[in-house]
Every structure is written in structure tokens, then in C-alpha cells.
């Protein structure tokens, strides 16, 4: 993107005065200027010492290592060293220049004034233009930059060419470097018009103008330490409007939408708004542009719309366009039983002519073709027949009583609903298939077959056949064949337990308080297994428990003598089991002997 006057972005400020381009990097205090023939670089020593170098030398404040050749040797001048740094380019063979030794000539500074007339002999006396470099015009510059090399090179070019433009070029180079070092000189006024600096009509030449001049943007201020350069500046009594427009204005005003200056109190129209530059606040006030009132009187079927006015795009004009939706609904469509015979247009809206539709049935505003079912009275079926009524030219509707189907599937019965012509088949029982035969199962009734139980139960207002499969208890595969039996319903095998309930003997000492028997006494108890089962009953829908316990059946009482610690004896009795049996009622109370 091309920028004419310069720009500022990310801490970098680029400024153009027309001849000199200046780049400033504010964060690192760097300043670079280029005039097309000379460039000047200023870097802060505290930031760049010992870490920055280039073809002109290193940042060391030591000129002994400046303008070196590629082999490290110091050249007599930077102009001479530049030739050694050329890069070969086969596309530009004319740029291949071999280092040459400048011709020897006297560079003694004469004492004649600038205005003195030189002797016509070529190069016998210095050029008046070149002499400006060593004149008092550049007295301040001599203190910061030696004029010798510039003066010598100016004389060399003057001897080889009689054109003043080269002399002006060397003066310009010296003046540019001087200005970059803070020493500005008004030298062009001393050249009698031989080195002009042309400016546009609205600007004047300024030899030492700041590169960041006062503008309406920055509040008519500029930096105190701003660099200067020759450029075209605004004449006295005017000020630069902005850095990017380059326009001079007699006084600061507002900035228009296109970036152009607007004088205080001026008015303009922009983007359909009337704007004014307030002379007191120098601010823009805008309001929508006033448009004349629009009057429209559109005919029937037409609607007003806004269209662009070629004379004033901000104020649209009203045009009437046809919109059929705004036409009258009368005769827009034909009523039921009629069809459109013809259409005629009157400007925008159309008028239709309707004719009767023959050979159809018209019932309650609806049209039915021959053979179609037509809504009729309750308990009758109506159809549109093919018989035409000669009077109406429409078909006749024929109705017949409704025939009810009273056949219901098994488990259902036909029931008539009040207010309806026909009843419905209502489920009243469940159907179960046993041995290939369908049987009716009433609600709540159960049926057993092949170890399965079926029951008809109501769920969610319907009857559902619930099937239950009997689950057999665990069967020991190692069961003795003599003990295998089937359950009562013949569905499950069980291992029948053989009772082995009998008395067992045990020898022990009998103790009572601090007394004990003198020898072991034989005690008996009942032990062994008895038939016990828990079988699910489909009929009862619960488990049936058969519990038997091995208990004493016959006992008698015995006595034993116990010897106490104090030497006395006591008699103690106990029960002796004679016989054991399995009993269905388990209890722990010993029967009377």
C-alpha cells in the first residue's frame, strides 16, 4: 500500500519531506534519513555499542575501523570502499565498476569569495558552487562534519562536466548530512538559482523546517528535539492540516469524511446527512438530510414503493406498482361447485367469470366426484352416484343403512355402544392353547399343563395370559436310586432322605457347683437327619415347607453321686435317652418319661 506523506505503526514513524525520507524507531532512539544520494544513521551509543556493525563500520565511536574493504583494510573514503562491496549481477553488466584512483589535483581552499569570477581556464580555479561547501554559509556545519572530502569530490566532478547539477548534488549531500547532525544551512539562496528546490503553488521553500511540523492534528505543537530538513512548508499565516494530506489551511477546522479539511462554520452533505463544522468546538454535527414530503395516490390494486431518485439519491421518490394481493377479493375465486370460465383484466386487477361444474356432487360446500364416499347421517353409508339431476346438472347422492359385523373372535363378545350404529368386539376372556386345542380362560382363572400354569389377569384395561413355569429344587446327581422320587404334580425329581434319627452315647464327668462325679458317666442324645423339603405350589402360589426334627421319643431318669470339695457327697439326677424319632413339630421341651 502506497503512503504519500508517511505513516506511524508499531513504534516506527516514517516521514517524507518530498526529497528526504526519515525513519524513526522511538523505542530504541534510532534515526535514519535518506535523500536518494546520501543516508544518515544515528544510534544511541548506550544501546548499540559493540553489538552493531555494517559496511560503514561498527558502532564504537572509533573512526579508525570505519569504511573498511572486504579484506578488513581501511579505505580512504566510504565512497571508495563502496566499490569493493558490489555484488556481481549478470543481468546488469554495466554496474561492474573496477576501483579507480581519483585523479590528482589541487584541493587547496582558495580565499576568493563566492561571487568572484573564475579564470576561464578549466579547473584552474575552484567552482563557485563547490566553494559554497567551505564558505561561511556552512560555518556551523564545519564544526560537526569536515567539508574536505565533499569539496574535493565536487571539484573532481566539476572538472569532468560543465553541468551545474553535479555540483549542486555534492552541496546537497553535504547539506543533508549537516542537517542530520543538527547544523542546517540556507545554501540554495546563494546559488543564484542554479540549484533550485521546486515547491507547489500552495507551499514555500523552507531550508530548515522540522520534519514533524505543526499540524491541526497535533494541536499546533511539535517535538522540541525534532530534526530539521529542507522541504516545502506552508507559507506564513497558514498551517498544515494533517501529516497525511499535505494541505495548508488558513485556520484549523474539521476533517471531512474523505479526510479533506472543512473550514469552521462550513456546511456540507455527506452520506445523506447534512453536516456542519462547529466554529466554537471544531467538531462535526450531522443530522439526516431533510427531504420534501412525498404524496402518493395509487389506483386500486397498486401499492406505493420507494425508488432511488436519480436527481437526489438521499431522497427517494414514490412509484405505484401493481400488487394483485391488494385487489378486491370479490370474484377472485369461484365458490365450491363452480369453476373459472374466463379472466379479464382491468389495469392491475383481474376479474373472473364462474360457471357451474357438472357431473359432481355438492354437499355442504364440498365437491365429490362420482364413486366417492360422501358424509351422511348416522348409521348410513352415502356415495356420489353417476345419476345426474337434470335440474341442477349435478349427480345425486345415494345412501344405504350401515351393515354391522357382529362376528367376534374367540374370547371376545359383541357389545353395542350407546349412540353408535354398530358395536365393537370387547375382550372378555383369555385364550390358552393346551395340547393343540384352544381353551377359554376366564379372568382370574388358572390352568396347569406340563409343569406350566396359565392365569388370565387384567392389565391396563386388557386381559393378559400370564404363564408361570415351575422351577424345580436342586437335585443331587449322586442321589441313591432308591431315594429318587417325583413331586406330587410329576414335574420335578427329588432325592428323598432316609431317616437315620437314633440315640448316640457320650462319656463325660457330671459337675454341679463345686461337686463332681468320681468317674465318667454315660450320657445319650438324639442325632441324625429327617425328611425336610420346601416345594413351590403353582396352585397356592407359595412355597410349602415340610420340616422334621430328630428328637427324643422315650427317656428315663438316672442318679449319680457327686463328691464335693469339702468332702461331702450329694445325689444328682439326669435324663437318659432310650429312643429317638423324627417329629414334624420341632420343640425343645423334653417329654415326660
Short mmCIF file of C-alpha atoms in Angstrom, two decimals, residues 102-103 105-109 130 133-134 147-159 170:
data_model
loop_
_atom_site.label_atom_id
_atom_site.label_comp_id
_atom_site.label_asym_id
_atom_site.label_seq_id
_atom_site.Cartn_x
_atom_site.Cartn_y
_atom_site.Cartn_z
CA UNK A 102 40.83 9.59 -8.29
CA UNK A 103 42.79 11.99 -10.50
CA UNK A 105 44.54 17.72 -8.46
CA UNK A 106 44.93 20.59 -6.10
CA UNK A 107 42.31 20.85 -3.37
CA UNK A 108 43.71 23.98 -1.74
CA UNK A 109 40.90 26.08 -0.37
CA UNK A 130 31.74 23.98 -4.88
CA UNK A 133 30.83 23.98 0.84
CA UNK A 134 33.79 25.69 2.51
CA UNK A 147 33.82 19.60 4.31
CA UNK A 148 37.13 18.47 2.73
CA UNK A 149 36.01 15.21 1.07
CA UNK A 150 32.81 16.77 -0.24
CA UNK A 151 34.65 19.79 -1.56
CA UNK A 152 37.32 17.62 -3.26
CA UNK A 153 34.73 15.37 -4.91
CA UNK A 154 32.74 18.39 -6.04
CA UNK A 155 35.86 19.82 -7.77
CA UNK A 156 36.58 16.47 -9.47
CA UNK A 157 33.06 16.26 -10.91
CA UNK A 158 33.21 19.94 -11.96
CA UNK A 159 36.40 19.29 -13.97
CA UNK A 170 27.53 17.36 -3.77
#
